[in-house]
GROMACS .gro file of N, CA and C in nm:
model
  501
    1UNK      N    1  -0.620  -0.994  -3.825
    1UNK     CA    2  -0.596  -0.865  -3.764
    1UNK      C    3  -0.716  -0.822  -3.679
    2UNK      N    4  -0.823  -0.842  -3.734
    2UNK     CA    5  -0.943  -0.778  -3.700
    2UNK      C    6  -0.992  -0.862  -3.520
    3UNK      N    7  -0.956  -1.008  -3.524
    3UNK     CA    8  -0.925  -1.101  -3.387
    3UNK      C    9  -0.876  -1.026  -3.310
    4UNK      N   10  -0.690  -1.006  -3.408
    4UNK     CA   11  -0.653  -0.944  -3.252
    4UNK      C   12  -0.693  -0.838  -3.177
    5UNK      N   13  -0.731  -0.745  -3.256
    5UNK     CA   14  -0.803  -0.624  -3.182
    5UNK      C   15  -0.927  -0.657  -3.114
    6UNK      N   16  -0.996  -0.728  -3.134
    6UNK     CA   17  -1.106  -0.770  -3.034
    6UNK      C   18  -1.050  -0.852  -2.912
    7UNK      N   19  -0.912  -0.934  -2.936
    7UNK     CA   20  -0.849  -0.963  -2.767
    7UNK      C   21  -0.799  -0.872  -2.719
    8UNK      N   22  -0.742  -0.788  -2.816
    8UNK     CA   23  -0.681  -0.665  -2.690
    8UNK      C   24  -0.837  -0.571  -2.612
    9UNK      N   25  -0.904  -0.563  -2.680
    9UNK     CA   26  -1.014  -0.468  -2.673
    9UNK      C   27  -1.030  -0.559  -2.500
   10UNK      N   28  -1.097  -0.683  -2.551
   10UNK     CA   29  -1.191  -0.779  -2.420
   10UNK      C   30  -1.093  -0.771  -2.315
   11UNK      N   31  -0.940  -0.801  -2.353
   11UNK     CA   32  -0.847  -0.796  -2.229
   11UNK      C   33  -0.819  -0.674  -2.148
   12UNK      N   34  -0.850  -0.558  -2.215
   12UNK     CA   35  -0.843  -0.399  -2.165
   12UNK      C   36  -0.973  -0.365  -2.093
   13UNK      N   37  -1.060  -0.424  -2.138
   13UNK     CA   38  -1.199  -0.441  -2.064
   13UNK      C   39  -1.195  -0.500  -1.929
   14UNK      N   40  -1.135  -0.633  -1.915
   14UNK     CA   41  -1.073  -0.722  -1.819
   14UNK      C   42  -1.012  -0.654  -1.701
   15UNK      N   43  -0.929  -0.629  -1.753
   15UNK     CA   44  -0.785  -0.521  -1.692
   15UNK      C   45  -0.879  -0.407  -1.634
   16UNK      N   46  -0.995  -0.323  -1.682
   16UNK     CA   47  -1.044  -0.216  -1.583
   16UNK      C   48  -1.101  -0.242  -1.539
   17UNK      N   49  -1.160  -0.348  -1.488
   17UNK     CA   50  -1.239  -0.457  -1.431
   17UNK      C   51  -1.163  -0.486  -1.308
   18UNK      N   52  -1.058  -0.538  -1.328
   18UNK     CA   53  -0.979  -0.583  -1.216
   18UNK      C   54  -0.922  -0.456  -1.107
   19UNK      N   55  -0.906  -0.323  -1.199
   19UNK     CA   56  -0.901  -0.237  -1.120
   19UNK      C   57  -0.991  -0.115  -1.023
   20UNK      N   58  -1.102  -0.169  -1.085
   20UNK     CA   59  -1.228  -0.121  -1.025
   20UNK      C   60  -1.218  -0.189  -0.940
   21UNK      N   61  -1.188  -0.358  -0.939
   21UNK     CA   62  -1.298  -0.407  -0.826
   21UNK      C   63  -1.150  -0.411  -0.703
   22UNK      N   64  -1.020  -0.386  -0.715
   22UNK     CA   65  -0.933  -0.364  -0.605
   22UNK      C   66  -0.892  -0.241  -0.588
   23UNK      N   67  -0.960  -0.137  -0.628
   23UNK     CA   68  -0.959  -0.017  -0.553
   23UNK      C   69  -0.966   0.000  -0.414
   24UNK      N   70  -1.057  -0.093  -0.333
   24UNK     CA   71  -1.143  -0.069  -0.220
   24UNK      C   72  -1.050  -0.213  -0.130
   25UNK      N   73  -0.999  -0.283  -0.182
   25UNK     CA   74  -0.926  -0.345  -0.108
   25UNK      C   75  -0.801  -0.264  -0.022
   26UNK      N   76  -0.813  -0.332   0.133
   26UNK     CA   77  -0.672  -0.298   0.215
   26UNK      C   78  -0.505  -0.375   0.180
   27UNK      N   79  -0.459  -0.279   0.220
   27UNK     CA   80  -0.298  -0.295   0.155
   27UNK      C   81  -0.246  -0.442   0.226
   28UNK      N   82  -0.262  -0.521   0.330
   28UNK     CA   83  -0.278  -0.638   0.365
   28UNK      C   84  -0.353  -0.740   0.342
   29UNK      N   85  -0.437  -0.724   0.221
   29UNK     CA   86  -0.553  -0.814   0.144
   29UNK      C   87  -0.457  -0.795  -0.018
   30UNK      N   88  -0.351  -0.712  -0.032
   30UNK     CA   89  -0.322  -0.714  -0.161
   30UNK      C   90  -0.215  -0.832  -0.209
   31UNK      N   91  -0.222  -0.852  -0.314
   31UNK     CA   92  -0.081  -0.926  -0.393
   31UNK      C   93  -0.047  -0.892  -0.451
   32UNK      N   94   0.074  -0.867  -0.479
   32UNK     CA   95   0.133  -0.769  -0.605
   32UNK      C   96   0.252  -0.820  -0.705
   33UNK      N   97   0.219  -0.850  -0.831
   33UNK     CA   98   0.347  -0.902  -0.892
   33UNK      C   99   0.462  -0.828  -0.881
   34UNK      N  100   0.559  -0.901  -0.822
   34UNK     CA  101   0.725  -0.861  -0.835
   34UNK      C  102   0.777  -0.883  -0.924
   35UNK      N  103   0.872  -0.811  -0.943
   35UNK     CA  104   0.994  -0.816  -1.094
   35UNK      C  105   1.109  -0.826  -1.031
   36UNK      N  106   1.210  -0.877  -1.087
   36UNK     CA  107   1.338  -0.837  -1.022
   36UNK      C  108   1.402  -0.748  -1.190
   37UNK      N  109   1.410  -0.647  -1.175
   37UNK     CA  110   1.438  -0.568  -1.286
   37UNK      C  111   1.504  -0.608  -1.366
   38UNK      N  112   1.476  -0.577  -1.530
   38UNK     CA  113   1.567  -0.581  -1.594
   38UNK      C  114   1.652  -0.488  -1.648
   39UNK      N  115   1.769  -0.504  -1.672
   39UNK     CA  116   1.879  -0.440  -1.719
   39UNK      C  117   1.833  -0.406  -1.845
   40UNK      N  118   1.734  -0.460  -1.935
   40UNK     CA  119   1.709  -0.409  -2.088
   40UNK      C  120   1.618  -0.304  -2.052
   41UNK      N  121   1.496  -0.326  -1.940
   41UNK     CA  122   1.427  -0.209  -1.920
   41UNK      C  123   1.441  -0.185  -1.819
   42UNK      N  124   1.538  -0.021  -1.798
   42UNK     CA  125   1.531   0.012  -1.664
   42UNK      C  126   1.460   0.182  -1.626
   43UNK      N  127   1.379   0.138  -1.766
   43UNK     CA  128   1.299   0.270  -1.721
   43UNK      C  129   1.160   0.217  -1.656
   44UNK      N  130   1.164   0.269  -1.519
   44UNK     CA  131   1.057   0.235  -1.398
   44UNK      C  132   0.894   0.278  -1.461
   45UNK      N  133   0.902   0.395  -1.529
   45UNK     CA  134   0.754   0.416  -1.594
   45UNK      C  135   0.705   0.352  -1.705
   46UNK      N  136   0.801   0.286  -1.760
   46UNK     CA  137   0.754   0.144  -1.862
   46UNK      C  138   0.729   0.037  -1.771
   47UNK      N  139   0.796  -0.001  -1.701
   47UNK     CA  140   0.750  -0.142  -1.629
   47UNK      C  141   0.648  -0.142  -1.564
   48UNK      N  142   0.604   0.013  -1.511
   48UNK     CA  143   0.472   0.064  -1.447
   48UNK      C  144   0.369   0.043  -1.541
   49UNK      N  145   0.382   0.075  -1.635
   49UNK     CA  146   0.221   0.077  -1.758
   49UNK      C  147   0.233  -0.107  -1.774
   50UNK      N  148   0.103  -0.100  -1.802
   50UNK     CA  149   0.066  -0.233  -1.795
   50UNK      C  150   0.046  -0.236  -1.951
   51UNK      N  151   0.135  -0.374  -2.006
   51UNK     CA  152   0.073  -0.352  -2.136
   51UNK      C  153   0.018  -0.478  -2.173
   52UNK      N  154  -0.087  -0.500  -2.233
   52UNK     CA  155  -0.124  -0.676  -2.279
   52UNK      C  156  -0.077  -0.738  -2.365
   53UNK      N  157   0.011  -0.650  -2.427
   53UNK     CA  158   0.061  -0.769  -2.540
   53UNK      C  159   0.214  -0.798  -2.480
   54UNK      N  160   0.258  -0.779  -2.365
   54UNK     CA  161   0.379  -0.803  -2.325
   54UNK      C  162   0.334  -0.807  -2.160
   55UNK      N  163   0.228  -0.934  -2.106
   55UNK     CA  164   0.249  -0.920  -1.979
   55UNK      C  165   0.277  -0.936  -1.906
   56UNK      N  166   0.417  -1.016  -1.917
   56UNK     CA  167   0.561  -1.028  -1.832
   56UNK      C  168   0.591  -0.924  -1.785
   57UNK      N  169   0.624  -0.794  -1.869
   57UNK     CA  170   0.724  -0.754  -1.872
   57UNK      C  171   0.619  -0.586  -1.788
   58UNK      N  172   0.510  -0.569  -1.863
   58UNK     CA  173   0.429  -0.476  -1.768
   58UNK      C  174   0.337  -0.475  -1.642
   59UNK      N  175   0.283  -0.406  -1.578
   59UNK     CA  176   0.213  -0.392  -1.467
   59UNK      C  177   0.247  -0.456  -1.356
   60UNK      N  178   0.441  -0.423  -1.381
   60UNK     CA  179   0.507  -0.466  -1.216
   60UNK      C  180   0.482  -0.363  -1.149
   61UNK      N  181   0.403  -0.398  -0.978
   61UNK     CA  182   0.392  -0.329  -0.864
   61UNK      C  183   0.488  -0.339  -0.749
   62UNK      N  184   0.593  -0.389  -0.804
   62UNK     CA  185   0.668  -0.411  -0.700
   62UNK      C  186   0.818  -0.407  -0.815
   63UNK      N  187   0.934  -0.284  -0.759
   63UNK     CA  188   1.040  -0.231  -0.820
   63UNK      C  189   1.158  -0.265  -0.724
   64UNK      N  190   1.238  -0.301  -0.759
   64UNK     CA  191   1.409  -0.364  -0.665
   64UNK      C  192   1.476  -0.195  -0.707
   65UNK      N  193   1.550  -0.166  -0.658
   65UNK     CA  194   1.618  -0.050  -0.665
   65UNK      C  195   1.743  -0.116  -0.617
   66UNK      N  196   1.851  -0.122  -0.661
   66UNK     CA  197   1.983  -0.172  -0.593
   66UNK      C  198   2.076  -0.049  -0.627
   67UNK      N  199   2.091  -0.029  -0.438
   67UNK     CA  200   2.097   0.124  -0.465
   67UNK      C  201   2.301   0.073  -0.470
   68UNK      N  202   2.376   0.197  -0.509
   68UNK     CA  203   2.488   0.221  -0.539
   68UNK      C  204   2.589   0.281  -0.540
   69UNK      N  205   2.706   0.284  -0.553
   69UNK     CA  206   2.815   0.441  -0.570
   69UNK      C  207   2.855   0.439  -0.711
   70UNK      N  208   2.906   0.574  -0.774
   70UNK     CA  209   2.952   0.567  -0.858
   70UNK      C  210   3.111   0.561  -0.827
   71UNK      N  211   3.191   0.419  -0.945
   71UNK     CA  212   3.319   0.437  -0.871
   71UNK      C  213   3.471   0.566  -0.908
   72UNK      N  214   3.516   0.591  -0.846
   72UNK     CA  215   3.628   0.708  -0.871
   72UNK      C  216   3.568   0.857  -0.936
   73UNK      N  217   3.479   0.879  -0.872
   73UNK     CA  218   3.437   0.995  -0.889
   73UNK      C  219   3.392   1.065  -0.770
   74UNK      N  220   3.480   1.130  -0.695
   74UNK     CA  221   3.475   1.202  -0.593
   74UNK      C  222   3.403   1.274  -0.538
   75UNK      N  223   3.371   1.370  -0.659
   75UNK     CA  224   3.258   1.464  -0.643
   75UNK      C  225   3.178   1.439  -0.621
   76UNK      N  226   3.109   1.285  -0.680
   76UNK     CA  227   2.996   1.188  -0.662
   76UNK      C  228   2.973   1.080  -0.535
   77UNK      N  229   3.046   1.134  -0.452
   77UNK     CA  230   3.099   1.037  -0.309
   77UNK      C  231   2.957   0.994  -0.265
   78UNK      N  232   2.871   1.118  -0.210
   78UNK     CA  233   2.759   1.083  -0.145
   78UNK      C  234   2.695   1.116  -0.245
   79UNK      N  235   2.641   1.071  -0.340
   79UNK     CA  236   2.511   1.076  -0.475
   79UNK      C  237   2.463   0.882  -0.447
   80UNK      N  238   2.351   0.868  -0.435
   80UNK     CA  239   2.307   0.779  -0.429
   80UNK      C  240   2.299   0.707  -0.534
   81UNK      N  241   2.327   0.615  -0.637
   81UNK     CA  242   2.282   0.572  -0.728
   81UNK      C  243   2.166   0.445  -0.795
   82UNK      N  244   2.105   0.424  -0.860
   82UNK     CA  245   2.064   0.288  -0.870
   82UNK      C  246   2.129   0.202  -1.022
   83UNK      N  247   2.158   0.036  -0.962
   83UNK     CA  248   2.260  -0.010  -1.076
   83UNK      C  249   2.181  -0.057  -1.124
   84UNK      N  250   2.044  -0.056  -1.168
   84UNK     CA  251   1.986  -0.122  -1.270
   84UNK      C  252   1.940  -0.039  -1.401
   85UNK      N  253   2.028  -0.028  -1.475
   85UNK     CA  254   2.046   0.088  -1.594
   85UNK      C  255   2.096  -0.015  -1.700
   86UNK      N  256   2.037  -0.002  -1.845
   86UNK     CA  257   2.124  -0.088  -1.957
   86UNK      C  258   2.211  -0.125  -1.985
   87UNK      N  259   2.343  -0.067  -1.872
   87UNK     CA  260   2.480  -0.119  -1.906
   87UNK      C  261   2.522  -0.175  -1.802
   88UNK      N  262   2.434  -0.182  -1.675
   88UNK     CA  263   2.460  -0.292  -1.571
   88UNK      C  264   2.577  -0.185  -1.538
   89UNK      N  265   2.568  -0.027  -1.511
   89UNK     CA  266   2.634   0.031  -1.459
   89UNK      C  267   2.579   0.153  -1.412
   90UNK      N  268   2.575   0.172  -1.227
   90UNK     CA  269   2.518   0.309  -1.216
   90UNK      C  270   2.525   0.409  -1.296
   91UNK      N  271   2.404   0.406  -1.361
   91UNK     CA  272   2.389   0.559  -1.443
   91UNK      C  273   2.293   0.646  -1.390
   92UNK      N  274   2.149   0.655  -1.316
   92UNK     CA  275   2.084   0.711  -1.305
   92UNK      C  276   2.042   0.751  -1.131
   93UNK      N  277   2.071   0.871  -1.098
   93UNK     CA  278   2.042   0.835  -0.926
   93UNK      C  279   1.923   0.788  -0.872
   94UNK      N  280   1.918   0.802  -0.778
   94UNK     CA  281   1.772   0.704  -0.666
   94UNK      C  282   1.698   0.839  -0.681
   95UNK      N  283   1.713   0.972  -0.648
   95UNK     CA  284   1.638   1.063  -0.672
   95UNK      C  285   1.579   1.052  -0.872
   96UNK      N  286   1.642   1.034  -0.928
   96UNK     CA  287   1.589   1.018  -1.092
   96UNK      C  288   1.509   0.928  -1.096
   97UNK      N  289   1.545   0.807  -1.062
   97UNK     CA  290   1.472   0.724  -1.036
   97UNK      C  291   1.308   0.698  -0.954
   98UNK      N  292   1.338   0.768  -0.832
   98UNK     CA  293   1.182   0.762  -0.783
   98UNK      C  294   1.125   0.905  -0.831
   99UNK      N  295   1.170   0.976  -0.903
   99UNK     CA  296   1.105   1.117  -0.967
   99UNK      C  297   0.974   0.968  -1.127
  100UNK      N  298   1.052   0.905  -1.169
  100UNK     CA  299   0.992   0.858  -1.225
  100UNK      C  300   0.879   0.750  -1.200
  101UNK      N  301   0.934   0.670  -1.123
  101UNK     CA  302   0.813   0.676  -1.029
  101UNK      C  303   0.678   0.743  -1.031
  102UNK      N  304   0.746   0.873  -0.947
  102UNK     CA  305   0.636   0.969  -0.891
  102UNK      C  306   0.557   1.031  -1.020
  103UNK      N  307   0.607   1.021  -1.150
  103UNK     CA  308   0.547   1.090  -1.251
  103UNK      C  309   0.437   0.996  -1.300
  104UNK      N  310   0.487   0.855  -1.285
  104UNK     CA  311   0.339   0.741  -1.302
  104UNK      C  312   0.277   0.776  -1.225
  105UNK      N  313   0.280   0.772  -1.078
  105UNK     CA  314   0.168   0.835  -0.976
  105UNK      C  315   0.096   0.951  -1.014
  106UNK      N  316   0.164   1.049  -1.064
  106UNK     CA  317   0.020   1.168  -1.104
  106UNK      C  318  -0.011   1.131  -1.241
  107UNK      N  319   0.056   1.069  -1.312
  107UNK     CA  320  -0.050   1.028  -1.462
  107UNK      C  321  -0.139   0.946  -1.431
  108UNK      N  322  -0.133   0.867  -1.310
  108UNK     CA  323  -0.236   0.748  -1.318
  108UNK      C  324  -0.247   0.782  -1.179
  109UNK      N  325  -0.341   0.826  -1.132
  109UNK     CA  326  -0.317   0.848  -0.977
  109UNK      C  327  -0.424   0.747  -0.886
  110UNK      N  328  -0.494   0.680  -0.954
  110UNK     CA  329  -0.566   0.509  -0.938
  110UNK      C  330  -0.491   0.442  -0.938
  111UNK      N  331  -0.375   0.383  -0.976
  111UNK     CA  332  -0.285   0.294  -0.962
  111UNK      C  333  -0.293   0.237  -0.816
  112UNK      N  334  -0.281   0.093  -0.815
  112UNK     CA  335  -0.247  -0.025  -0.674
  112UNK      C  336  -0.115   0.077  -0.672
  113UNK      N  337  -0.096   0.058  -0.512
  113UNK     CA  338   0.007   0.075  -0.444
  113UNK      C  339   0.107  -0.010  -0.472
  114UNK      N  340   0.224   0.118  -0.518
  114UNK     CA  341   0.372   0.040  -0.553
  114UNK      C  342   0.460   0.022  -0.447
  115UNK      N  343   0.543  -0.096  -0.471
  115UNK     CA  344   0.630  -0.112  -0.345
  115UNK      C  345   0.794  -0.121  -0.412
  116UNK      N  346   0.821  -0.080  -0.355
  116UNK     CA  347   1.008  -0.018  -0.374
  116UNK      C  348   1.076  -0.094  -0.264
  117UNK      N  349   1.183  -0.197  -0.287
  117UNK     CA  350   1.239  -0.288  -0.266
  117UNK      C  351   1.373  -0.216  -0.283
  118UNK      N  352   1.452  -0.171  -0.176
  118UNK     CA  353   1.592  -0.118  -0.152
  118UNK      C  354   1.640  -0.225  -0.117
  119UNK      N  355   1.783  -0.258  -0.239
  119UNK     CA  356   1.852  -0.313  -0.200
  119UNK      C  357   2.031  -0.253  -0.193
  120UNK      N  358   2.042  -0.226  -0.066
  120UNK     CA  359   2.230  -0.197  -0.082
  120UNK      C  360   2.307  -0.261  -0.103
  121UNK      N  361   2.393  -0.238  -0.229
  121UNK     CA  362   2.464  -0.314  -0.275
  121UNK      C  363   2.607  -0.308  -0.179
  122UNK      N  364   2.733  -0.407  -0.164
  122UNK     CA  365   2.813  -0.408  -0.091
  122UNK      C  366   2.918  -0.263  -0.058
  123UNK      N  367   2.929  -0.194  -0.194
  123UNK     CA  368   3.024  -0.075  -0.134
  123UNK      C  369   2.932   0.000  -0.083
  124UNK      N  370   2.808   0.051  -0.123
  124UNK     CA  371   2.760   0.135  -0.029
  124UNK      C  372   2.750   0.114   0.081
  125UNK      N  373   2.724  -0.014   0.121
  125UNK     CA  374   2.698  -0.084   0.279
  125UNK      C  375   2.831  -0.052   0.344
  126UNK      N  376   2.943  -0.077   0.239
  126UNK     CA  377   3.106  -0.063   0.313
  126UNK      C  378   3.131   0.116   0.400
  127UNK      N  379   3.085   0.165   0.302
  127UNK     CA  380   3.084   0.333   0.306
  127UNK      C  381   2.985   0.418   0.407
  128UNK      N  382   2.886   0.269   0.460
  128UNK     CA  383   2.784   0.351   0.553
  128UNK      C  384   2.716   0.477   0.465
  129UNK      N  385   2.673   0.456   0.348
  129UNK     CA  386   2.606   0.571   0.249
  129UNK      C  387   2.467   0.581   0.290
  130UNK      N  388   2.348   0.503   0.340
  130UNK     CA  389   2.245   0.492   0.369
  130UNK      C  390   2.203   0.551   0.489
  131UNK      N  391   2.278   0.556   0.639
  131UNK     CA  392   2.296   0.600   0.714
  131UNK      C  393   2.331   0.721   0.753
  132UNK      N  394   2.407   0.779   0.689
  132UNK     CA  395   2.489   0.919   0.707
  132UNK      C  396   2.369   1.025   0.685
  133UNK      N  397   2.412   1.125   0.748
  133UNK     CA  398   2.317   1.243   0.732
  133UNK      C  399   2.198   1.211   0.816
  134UNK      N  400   2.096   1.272   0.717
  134UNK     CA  401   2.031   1.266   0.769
  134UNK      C  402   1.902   1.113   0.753
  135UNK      N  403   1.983   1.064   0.695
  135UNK     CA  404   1.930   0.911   0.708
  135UNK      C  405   1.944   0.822   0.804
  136UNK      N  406   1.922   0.851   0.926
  136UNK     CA  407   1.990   0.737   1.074
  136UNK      C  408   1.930   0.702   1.069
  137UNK      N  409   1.806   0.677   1.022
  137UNK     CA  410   1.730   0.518   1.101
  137UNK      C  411   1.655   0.512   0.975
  138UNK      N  412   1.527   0.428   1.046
  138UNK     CA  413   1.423   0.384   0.927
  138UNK      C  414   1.309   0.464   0.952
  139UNK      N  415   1.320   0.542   1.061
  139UNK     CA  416   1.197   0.659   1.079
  139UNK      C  417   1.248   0.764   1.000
  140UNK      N  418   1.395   0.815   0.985
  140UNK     CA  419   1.417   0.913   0.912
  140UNK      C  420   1.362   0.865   0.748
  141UNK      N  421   1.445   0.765   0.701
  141UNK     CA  422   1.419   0.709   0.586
  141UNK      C  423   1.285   0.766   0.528
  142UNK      N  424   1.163   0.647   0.618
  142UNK     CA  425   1.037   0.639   0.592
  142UNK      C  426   0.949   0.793   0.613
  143UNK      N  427   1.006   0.873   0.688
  143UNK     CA  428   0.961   1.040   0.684
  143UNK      C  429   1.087   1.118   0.518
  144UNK      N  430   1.172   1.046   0.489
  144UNK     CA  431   1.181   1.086   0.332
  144UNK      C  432   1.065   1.075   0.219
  145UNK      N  433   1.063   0.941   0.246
  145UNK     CA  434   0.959   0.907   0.166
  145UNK      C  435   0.872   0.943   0.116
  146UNK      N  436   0.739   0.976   0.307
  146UNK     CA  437   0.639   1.002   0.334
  146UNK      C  438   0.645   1.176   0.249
  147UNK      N  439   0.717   1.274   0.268
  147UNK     CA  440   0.725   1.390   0.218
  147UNK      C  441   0.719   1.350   0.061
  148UNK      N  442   0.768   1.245  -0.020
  148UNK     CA  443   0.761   1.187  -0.140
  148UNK      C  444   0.591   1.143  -0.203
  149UNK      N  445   0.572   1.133  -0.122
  149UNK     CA  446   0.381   1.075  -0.168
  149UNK      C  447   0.430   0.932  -0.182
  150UNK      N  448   0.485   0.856  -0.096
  150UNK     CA  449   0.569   0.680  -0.093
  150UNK      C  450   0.501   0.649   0.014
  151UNK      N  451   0.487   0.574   0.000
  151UNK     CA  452   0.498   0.422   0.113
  151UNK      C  453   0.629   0.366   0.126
  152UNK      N  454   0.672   0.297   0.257
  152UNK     CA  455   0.798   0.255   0.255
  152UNK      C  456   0.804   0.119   0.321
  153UNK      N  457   0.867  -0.011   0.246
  153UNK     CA  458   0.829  -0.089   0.337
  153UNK      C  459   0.988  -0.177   0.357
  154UNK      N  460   1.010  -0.179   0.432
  154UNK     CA  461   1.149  -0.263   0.493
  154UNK      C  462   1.130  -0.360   0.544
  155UNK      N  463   1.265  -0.475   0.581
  155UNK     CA  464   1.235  -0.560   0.650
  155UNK      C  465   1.151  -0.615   0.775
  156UNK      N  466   1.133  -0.527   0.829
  156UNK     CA  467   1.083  -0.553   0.981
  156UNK      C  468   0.958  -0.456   1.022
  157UNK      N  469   0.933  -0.341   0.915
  157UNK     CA  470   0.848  -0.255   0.949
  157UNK      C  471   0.776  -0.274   0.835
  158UNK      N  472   0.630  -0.199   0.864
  158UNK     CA  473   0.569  -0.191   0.724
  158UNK      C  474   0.486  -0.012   0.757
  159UNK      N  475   0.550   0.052   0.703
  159UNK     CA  476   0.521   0.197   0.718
  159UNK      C  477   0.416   0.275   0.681
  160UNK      N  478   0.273   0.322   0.686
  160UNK     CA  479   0.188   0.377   0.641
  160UNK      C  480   0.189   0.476   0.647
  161UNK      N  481   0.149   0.572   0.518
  161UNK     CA  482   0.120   0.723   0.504
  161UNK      C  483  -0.003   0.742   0.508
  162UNK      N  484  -0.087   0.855   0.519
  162UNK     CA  485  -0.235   0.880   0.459
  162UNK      C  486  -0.252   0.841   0.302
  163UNK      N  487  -0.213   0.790   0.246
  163UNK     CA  488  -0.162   0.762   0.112
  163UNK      C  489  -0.265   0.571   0.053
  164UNK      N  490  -0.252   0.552   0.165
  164UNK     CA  491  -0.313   0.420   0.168
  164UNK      C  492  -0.452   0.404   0.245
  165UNK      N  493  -0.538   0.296   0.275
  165UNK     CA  494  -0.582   0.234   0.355
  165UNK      C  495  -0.545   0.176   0.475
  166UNK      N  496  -0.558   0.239   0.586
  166UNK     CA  497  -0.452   0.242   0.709
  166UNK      C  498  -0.434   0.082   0.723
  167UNK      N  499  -0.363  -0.009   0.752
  167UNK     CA  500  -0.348  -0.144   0.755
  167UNK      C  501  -0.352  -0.177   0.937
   0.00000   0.00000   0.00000
């Protein structure tokens, strides 16, 4: 017993080590482990904390969002959803979702820059849900965001806020 607490201790030592010394690095000098989410954990502020005795599964900087509709619910036409929830069924919206997010950002407000990976799944793409309103482009998008305290990064652009190290 008394071992393991001296590896977690040296590895937590490690770990603020590593984040001291990439504080000062630019967002184009970074690497960031990706996850492709899991369905057992789809709470975003667990996969955010880094934990050492599970480090698969913590200190992903990089989150898939596969965004969604909910089906036959009308009222819910334009509600954005994301399908990576425990039952492998939109349960939680994209606004719930990056609220949690944003709540790791002010508990840990040192944290490497997270990156959010939108993916539209086929009915929303069918429905034009991403687009409508006031979402027409990827400047609207990325000025959602930016009002979010986000970074936004898409295929073809890579978007900076004052939020970062200008790239």
């Amino acid at each position: 017993m008394y071992m393991n607490q001296m590896q977690s201790i040296q590895g937590r030592i490690k770990i603020q080590e590593y984040y001291e010394n990439t504080q000062q690095i630019r967002l184009n000098q970074l690497q960031a482990k990706c996850s492709h989410n899991s369905f057992s954990q789809s709470d975003y502020y667990r996969q955010l904390a880094f934990n050492d005795q599970k480090l698969q599964q913590g200190g992903c900087l990089m989150l898939e969002f596969d965004l969604a509709l909910k089906k036959g619910e009308l009222d819910e036409k334009y509600t954005i959803y994301v399908a990576h929830d425990e039952n492998e069924e939109p349960q939680y919206t994209l606004a719930h979702d990056l609220k949690s997010v944003y709540y790791y950002h002010v508990d840990y407000p040192q944290h490497l820059p997270i990156f959010i990976g939108l993916s539209v799944l086929q009915e929303a793409k069918q429905l034009n849900l991403v687009t409508r309103g006031y979402l027409l482009n990827t400047e609207s998008l990325y000025k959602m965001y930016k009002g979010l305290g986000m970074n936004f990064l898409c295929t073809d652009k890579l978007f900076d806020t004052n939020y970062t190290i200008p790239i």
